[in-house]
XYZ file of C-alpha atoms in Angstrom:
297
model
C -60.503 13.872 -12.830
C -61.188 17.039 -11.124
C -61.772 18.965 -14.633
C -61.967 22.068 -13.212
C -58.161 22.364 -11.984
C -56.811 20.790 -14.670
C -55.943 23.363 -18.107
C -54.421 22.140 -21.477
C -51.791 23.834 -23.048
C -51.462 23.681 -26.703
C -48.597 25.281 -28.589
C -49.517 25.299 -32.211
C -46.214 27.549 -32.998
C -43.353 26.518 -35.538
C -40.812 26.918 -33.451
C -37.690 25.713 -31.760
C -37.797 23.229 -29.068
C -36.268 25.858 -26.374
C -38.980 28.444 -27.607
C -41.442 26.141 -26.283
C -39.952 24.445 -23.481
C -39.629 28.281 -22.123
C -43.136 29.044 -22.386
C -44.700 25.626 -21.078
C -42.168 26.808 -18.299
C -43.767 30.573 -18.099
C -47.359 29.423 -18.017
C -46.626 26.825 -15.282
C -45.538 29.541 -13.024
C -48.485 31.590 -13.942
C -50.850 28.729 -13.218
C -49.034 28.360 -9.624
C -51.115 31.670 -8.511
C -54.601 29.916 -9.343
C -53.431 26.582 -8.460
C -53.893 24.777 -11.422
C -52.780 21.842 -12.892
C -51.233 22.114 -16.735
C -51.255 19.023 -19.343
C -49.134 19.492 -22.138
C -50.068 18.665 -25.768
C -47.536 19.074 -28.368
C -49.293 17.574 -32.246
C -48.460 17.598 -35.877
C -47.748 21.171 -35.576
C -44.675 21.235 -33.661
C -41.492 21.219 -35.244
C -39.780 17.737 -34.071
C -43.452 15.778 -34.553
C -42.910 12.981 -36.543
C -46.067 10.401 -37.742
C -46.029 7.284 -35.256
C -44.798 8.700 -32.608
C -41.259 8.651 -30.981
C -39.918 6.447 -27.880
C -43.450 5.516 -27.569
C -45.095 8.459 -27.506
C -47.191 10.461 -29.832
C -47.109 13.565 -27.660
C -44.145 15.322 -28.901
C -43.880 16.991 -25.161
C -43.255 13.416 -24.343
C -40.662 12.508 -27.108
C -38.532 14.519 -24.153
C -39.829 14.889 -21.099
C -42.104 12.867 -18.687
C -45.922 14.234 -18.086
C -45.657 17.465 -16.454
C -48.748 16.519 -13.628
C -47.778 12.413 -13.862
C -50.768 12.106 -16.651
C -49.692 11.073 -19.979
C -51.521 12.441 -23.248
C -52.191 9.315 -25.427
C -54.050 11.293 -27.583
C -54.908 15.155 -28.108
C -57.463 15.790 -24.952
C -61.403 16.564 -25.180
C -61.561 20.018 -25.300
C -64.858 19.960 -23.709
C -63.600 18.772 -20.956
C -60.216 20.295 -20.422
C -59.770 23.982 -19.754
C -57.628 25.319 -23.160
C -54.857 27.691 -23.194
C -53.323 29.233 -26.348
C -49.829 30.181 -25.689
C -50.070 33.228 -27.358
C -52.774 35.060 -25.543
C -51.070 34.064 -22.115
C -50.386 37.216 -20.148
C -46.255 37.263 -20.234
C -44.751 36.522 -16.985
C -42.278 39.441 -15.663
C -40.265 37.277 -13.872
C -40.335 34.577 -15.356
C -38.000 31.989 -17.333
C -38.193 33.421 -20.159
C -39.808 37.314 -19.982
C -40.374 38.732 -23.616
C -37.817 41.720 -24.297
C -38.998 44.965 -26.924
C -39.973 44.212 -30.330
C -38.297 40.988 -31.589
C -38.839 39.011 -28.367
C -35.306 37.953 -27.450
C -35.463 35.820 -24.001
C -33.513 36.826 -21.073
C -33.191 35.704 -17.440
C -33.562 38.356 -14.715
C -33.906 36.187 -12.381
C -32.190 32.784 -12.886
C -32.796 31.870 -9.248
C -36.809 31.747 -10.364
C -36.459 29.888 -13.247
C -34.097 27.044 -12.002
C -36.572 26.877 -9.363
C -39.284 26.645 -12.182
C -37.323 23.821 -13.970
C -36.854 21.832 -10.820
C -40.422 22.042 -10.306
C -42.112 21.046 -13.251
C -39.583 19.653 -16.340
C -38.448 16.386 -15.618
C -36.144 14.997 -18.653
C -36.310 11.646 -19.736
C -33.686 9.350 -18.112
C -32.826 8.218 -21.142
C -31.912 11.302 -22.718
C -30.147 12.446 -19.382
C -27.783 9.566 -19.690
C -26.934 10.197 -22.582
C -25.733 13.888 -22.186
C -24.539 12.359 -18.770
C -22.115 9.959 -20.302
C -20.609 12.141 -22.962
C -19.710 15.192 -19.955
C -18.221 12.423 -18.148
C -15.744 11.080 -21.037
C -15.215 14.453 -22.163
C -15.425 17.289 -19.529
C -12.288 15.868 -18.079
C -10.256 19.282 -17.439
C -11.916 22.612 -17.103
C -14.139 23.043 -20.228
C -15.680 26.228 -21.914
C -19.536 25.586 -23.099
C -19.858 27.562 -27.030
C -23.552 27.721 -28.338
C -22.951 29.209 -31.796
C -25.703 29.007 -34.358
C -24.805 28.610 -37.772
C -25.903 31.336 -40.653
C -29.439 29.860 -41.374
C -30.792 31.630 -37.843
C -32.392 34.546 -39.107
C -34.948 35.492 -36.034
C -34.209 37.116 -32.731
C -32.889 39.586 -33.988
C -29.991 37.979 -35.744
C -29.636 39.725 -39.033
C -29.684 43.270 -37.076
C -27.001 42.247 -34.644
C -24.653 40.806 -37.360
C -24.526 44.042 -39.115
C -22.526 45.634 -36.090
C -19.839 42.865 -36.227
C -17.281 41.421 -39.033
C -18.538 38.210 -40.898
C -17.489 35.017 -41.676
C -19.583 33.091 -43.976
C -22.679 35.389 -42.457
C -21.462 34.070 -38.707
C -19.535 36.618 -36.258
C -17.246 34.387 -35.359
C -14.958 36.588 -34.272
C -17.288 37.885 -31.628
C -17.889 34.800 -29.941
C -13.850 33.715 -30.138
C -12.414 36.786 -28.432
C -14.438 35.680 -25.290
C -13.331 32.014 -25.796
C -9.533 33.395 -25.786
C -9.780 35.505 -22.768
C -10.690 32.368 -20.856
C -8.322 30.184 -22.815
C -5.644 32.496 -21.506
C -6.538 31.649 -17.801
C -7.221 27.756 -18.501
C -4.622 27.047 -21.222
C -5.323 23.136 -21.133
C -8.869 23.672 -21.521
C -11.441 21.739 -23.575
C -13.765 23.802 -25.792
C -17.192 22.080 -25.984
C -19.112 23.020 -28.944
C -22.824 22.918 -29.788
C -24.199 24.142 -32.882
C -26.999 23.124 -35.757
C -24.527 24.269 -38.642
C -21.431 21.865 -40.376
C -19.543 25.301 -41.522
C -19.301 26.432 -37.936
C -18.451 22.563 -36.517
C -15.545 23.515 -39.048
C -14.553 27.135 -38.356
C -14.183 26.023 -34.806
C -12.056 22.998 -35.316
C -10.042 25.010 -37.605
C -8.959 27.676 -35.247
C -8.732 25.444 -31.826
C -7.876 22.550 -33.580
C -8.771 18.849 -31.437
C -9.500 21.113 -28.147
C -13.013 20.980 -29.461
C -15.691 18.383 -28.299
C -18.794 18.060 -30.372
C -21.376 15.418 -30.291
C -22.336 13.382 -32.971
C -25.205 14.741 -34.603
C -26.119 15.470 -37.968
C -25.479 18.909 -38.816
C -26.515 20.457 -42.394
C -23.992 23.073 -43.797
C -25.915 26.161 -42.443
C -28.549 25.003 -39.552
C -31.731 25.215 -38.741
C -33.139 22.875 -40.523
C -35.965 22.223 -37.241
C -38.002 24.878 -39.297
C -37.680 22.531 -42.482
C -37.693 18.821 -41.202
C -41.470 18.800 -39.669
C -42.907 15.711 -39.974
C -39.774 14.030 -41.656
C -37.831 11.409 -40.765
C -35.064 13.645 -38.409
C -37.662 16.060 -36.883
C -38.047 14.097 -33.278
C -33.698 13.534 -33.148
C -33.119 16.501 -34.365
C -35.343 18.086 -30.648
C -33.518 15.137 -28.471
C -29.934 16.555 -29.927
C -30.759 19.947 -28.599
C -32.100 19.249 -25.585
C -28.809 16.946 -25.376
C -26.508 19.971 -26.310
C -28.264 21.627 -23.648
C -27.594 19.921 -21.065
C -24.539 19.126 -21.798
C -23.748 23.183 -22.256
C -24.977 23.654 -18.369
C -21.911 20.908 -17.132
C -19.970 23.096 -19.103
C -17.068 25.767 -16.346
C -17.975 29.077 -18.381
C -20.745 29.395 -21.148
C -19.690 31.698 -24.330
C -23.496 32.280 -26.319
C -25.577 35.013 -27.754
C -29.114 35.706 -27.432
C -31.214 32.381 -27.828
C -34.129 30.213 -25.773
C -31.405 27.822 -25.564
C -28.864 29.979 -23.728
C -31.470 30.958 -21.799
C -32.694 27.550 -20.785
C -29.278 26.970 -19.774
C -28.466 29.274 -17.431
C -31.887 28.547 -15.814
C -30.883 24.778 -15.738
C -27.561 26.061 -14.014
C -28.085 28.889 -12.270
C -24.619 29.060 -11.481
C -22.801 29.136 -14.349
C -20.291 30.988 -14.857
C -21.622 32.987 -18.818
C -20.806 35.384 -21.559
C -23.511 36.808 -23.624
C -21.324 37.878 -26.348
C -24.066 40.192 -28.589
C -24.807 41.898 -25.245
C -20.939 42.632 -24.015
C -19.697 43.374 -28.227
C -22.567 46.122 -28.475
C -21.781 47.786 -25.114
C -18.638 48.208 -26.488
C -20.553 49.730 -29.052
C -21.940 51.786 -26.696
C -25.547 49.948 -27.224
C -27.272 48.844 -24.930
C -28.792 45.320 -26.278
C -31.226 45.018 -23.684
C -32.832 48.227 -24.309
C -33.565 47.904 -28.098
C -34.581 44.209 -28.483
């Protein structure tokens, strides 16, 4: 192995899977300039690691997604001979996938065009986990369908607990926010089907209450208030409770028009499918507001 072109990325963060994914993502391009090769390590950690490994891997990178340069990591790599990276010294890309924002480092997506071309490049899903989210858009996304990413009251990063205070609560979740949007579209696509991905049961519930068996989930385990990736390292959900997102996910970029807020996920999405059709819903309810998100986070 040519040693030399070859650098290790590490990301010793506890953080969501999306969080990560993104910045593998921004590094890669940054790596393009030098022409260098990256080789992903994810250990014990990352949030969805779990002891023994997980569909044969003990690479957590590789729970989800095939090698990014075709060379598996077995085991972490020998330092002293692989180039290191930390993450968190990494010069931030401008335009990348996921460019930092002020303060609180919200994601955003200048330039979609770049990062779907970034994805294409270098993240190749596992087939596995693509047929699954493959399968459930085609038994499901059978009319026109409206993607809704709504986190349930346990996010409290990003930003979160600042935006909420400039919008009326629900059980600490704006839902009203995010269902004004999904109206105005319901009002053009009346038979439409309302596909819902979340990490909280109370919103799985608020939903289904007010638009009733329209909505599509899939099965996952959801605890009352979400988030529980923060809480479940090491245990015996953390590695399903990463392939459910990154299920959601792609699932969310089939979707005809994508209702979110402010998240690596939605990001990730709109980079997977540059041409969706989306609604950033903190973004559009404060410039109503007259604020202008983009300049304060």
């Amino acid at each position: 192995m040519d040693t030399d072109r070859y650098y290790y990325i590490a990301d010793y963060r506890v953080a969501g899977l999306f969080s990560c994914v993104n910045r593998v993502l921004n590094i890669c391009q940054e790596f393009e300039k030098y022409n260098l090769i990256p080789l992903v390590w994810w250990g014990d950690s990352n949030c969805y690691w779990e002891n023994g490994g997980y569909r044969g891997s003990v690479n957590v990178w590789e729970y989800y997604f095939e090698p990014l340069s075709g060379i598996s990591l077995d085991s972490e790599p020998n330092r002293n001979k692989i180039r290191s990276i930390n993450p968190k010294i990494n010069p931030i890309v401008k335009d990348g996938v996921a460019p930092r924002g002020k303060d609180v480092g919200n994601l955003y997506f200048p330039n979609r065009v770049r990062g779907h071309e970034t994805i294409q490049k270098y993240l190749r899903i596992r087939k596995e986990i693509l047929a699954i989210a493959q399968d459930f858009c085609r038994l499901h996304f059978k009319s026109y369908t409206i993607g809704l990413h709504l986190r349930g009251p346990g996010r409290y990063h990003g930003g979160s607990s600042w935006i909420r205070k400039h919008f009326t609560l629900r059980r600490n979740v704006p839902f009203d926010l995010y269902f004004e949007y999904v109206y105005q579209e319901l009002e053009q696509h009346s038979d439409a089907v309302i596909f819902l991905a979340t990490d909280a049961d109370i919103v799985k519930q608020e939903c289904i209450r007010e638009f009733g068996d329209r909505v599509v989930t899939i099965n996952h385990d959801l605890s009352p208030e979400g988030n529980d990736h923060l809480k479940n390292q090491g245990g015996p959900r953390a590695a399903k409770a990463g392939e459910e997102c990154l299920i959601d996910a792609i699932a969310l970029s089939y979707t005809n028009y994508f209702v979110h807020a402010t998240s690596n996920v939605s990001n990730f999405v709109c980079c997977y499918n540059r041409d969706l059709r989306d609604i950033n819903v903190y973004e559009a309810g404060l410039k109503k507001k007259g604020i202008d998100l983009r300049k304060i986070m």
